[in-house]
């Protein structure tokens, strides 16, 4: 059974720092991996999608990498801003269309 | 991306009643998904709703408790039946879009509190 874990569970940093959020999964037979952002009490915003054949994806200050063989993905946030404060979720998709979510990293960036 | 709306955005309900949540998508999609996020937890898939066929439920979720309708390719409803406080959660609908229909997009969610 696929399990997805995110470390750290919470992170508080000053504005301007570069951050790395970690996601690990137990079964490397994934179809893709997706990173989401969730603001308190809100839905999910898709940030980056990495196909199983890809190693990384970039969007603005965000860069996500995927090492399928070791069951790991990282989300790198450059020059963090208070507006980046949110919970970040990673999710893997196996052969079905079901997403299996991690437990999330709650990020706070203070001015 | 996809524009997905949900109604209601939030509700407070009494134990034993039922609530129907609506999900509307801005264009036709084959599959729609319903997820639940209990307080402080991550998301769990309740069921997959295909137009023209019965929904497929995940382990631990049953049709009598969470009946789903999918009358067309842009709309779905999820009913939470005979509610108890344990049903207090955010309920989110989701669709697959993008190149190859690989990327999953979510609605804004319905925050349900059961007293």
Short mmCIF file of C-alpha atoms in Angstrom, two decimals, chain A:
data_model
loop_
_atom_site.label_atom_id
_atom_site.label_comp_id
_atom_site.label_asym_id
_atom_site.label_seq_id
_atom_site.Cartn_x
_atom_site.Cartn_y
_atom_site.Cartn_z
CA UNK A 1 0.00 0.00 0.00
CA UNK A 2 1.39 3.37 -1.04
CA UNK A 3 2.23 5.76 1.78
CA UNK A 4 3.30 9.36 1.31
CA UNK A 5 5.18 11.26 4.00
CA UNK A 6 6.18 14.90 4.15
CA UNK A 7 8.92 16.39 6.25
CA UNK A 8 8.96 18.73 8.06
CA UNK A 9 5.36 18.89 9.29
CA UNK A 10 5.76 22.61 10.00
CA UNK A 11 8.30 25.27 9.14
CA UNK A 12 8.63 28.89 10.15
CA UNK A 13 11.22 31.06 8.41
CA UNK A 14 12.04 34.73 7.86
CA UNK A 15 11.28 36.32 4.54
CA UNK A 16 13.94 35.86 1.86
CA UNK A 17 15.11 32.38 2.81
CA UNK A 18 15.36 29.56 0.29
CA UNK A 19 13.36 26.52 1.39
CA UNK A 20 13.26 22.80 0.71
CA UNK A 21 10.18 20.75 1.43
CA UNK A 22 10.48 16.99 1.28
CA UNK A 23 8.09 14.30 0.13
CA UNK A 24 8.75 10.57 0.21
CA UNK A 25 6.67 7.65 -1.05
CA UNK A 26 6.99 3.94 -0.42
CA UNK A 27 6.15 2.48 -3.84
CA UNK A 28 8.18 3.82 -6.76
CA UNK A 29 5.66 2.60 -9.37
CA UNK A 30 3.99 5.97 -9.73
CA UNK A 31 2.45 7.61 -12.76
CA UNK A 32 3.14 11.17 -11.67
CA UNK A 33 3.59 13.40 -8.63
CA UNK A 34 1.85 16.69 -8.02
CA UNK A 35 2.55 19.51 -5.55
CA UNK A 36 -0.34 21.58 -4.22
CA UNK A 37 -0.77 24.61 -2.05
CA UNK A 38 -3.68 24.93 0.40
CA UNK A 39 -4.56 28.14 2.19
CA UNK A 40 -6.43 27.78 5.51
CA UNK A 41 -9.99 26.55 5.01
CA UNK A 42 -9.63 26.65 1.24
CA UNK A 43 -9.30 24.25 -1.67
CA UNK A 44 -6.09 23.14 -3.34
CA UNK A 45 -4.08 25.02 -5.94
CA UNK A 46 -1.94 22.93 -8.27
CA UNK A 47 1.67 24.16 -8.27
CA UNK A 48 3.68 21.64 -10.26
CA UNK A 49 3.13 18.29 -11.94
CA UNK A 50 6.05 15.93 -12.58
CA UNK A 51 5.54 12.93 -14.82
CA UNK A 52 7.28 9.71 -13.81
CA UNK A 53 9.72 10.11 -16.72
CA UNK A 54 10.75 13.61 -15.67
CA UNK A 55 13.34 14.71 -13.13
CA UNK A 56 12.15 18.22 -12.39
CA UNK A 57 9.70 20.98 -13.17
CA UNK A 58 9.98 24.73 -12.60
CA UNK A 59 7.46 27.51 -12.24
CA UNK A 60 8.68 30.94 -11.20
CA UNK A 61 10.34 30.67 -7.78
CA UNK A 62 9.29 27.03 -7.43
CA UNK A 63 11.28 24.02 -8.52
CA UNK A 64 10.21 20.43 -7.90
CA UNK A 65 12.45 17.43 -8.40
CA UNK A 66 11.61 13.76 -8.57
CA UNK A 67 13.81 10.75 -7.85
CA UNK A 68 11.44 7.88 -8.49
CA UNK A 69 13.90 5.11 -7.70
CA UNK A 70 14.51 6.42 -4.20
CA UNK A 71 10.90 7.44 -3.68
CA UNK A 72 11.58 11.11 -3.10
CA UNK A 73 10.52 14.52 -4.32
CA UNK A 74 11.56 17.96 -3.14
CA UNK A 75 9.90 21.32 -3.58
CA UNK A 76 12.35 24.20 -3.58
CA UNK A 77 11.03 27.69 -2.92
CA UNK A 78 13.45 30.50 -3.69
CA UNK A 79 13.44 33.84 -1.90
CA UNK A 80 10.41 33.06 0.24
CA UNK A 81 7.75 35.72 0.84
CA UNK A 82 4.98 36.09 3.45
CA UNK A 83 2.48 35.31 0.68
CA UNK A 84 4.02 31.83 0.43
CA UNK A 85 2.59 30.99 3.85
CA UNK A 86 0.27 28.01 3.38
CA UNK A 87 0.20 24.24 3.68
CA UNK A 88 2.03 22.41 0.90
CA UNK A 89 0.82 18.95 -0.08
CA UNK A 90 2.41 16.41 -2.36
CA UNK A 91 0.39 13.64 -3.95
CA UNK A 92 1.31 10.64 -6.07
CA UNK A 93 -0.78 8.97 -8.72
CA UNK A 94 -0.47 5.27 -9.42
CA UNK A 95 -2.01 3.40 -12.35
CA UNK A 96 -5.51 4.38 -11.30
CA UNK A 97 -6.58 8.02 -11.27
CA UNK A 98 -6.54 8.11 -7.49
CA UNK A 99 -4.24 10.60 -5.80
CA UNK A 100 -2.57 9.55 -2.58
CA UNK A 101 -1.73 12.57 -0.49
CA UNK A 102 1.01 13.27 1.97
CA UNK A 103 0.42 14.72 5.38
CA UNK A 104 1.49 18.22 4.34
CA UNK A 105 4.03 20.82 5.43
CA UNK A 106 2.62 23.92 7.08
CA UNK A 107 4.82 26.87 6.09
CA UNK A 108 4.90 30.26 7.72
CA UNK A 109 7.08 33.02 6.29
CA UNK A 110 7.32 36.05 8.53
CA UNK A 111 8.40 39.56 7.48
#
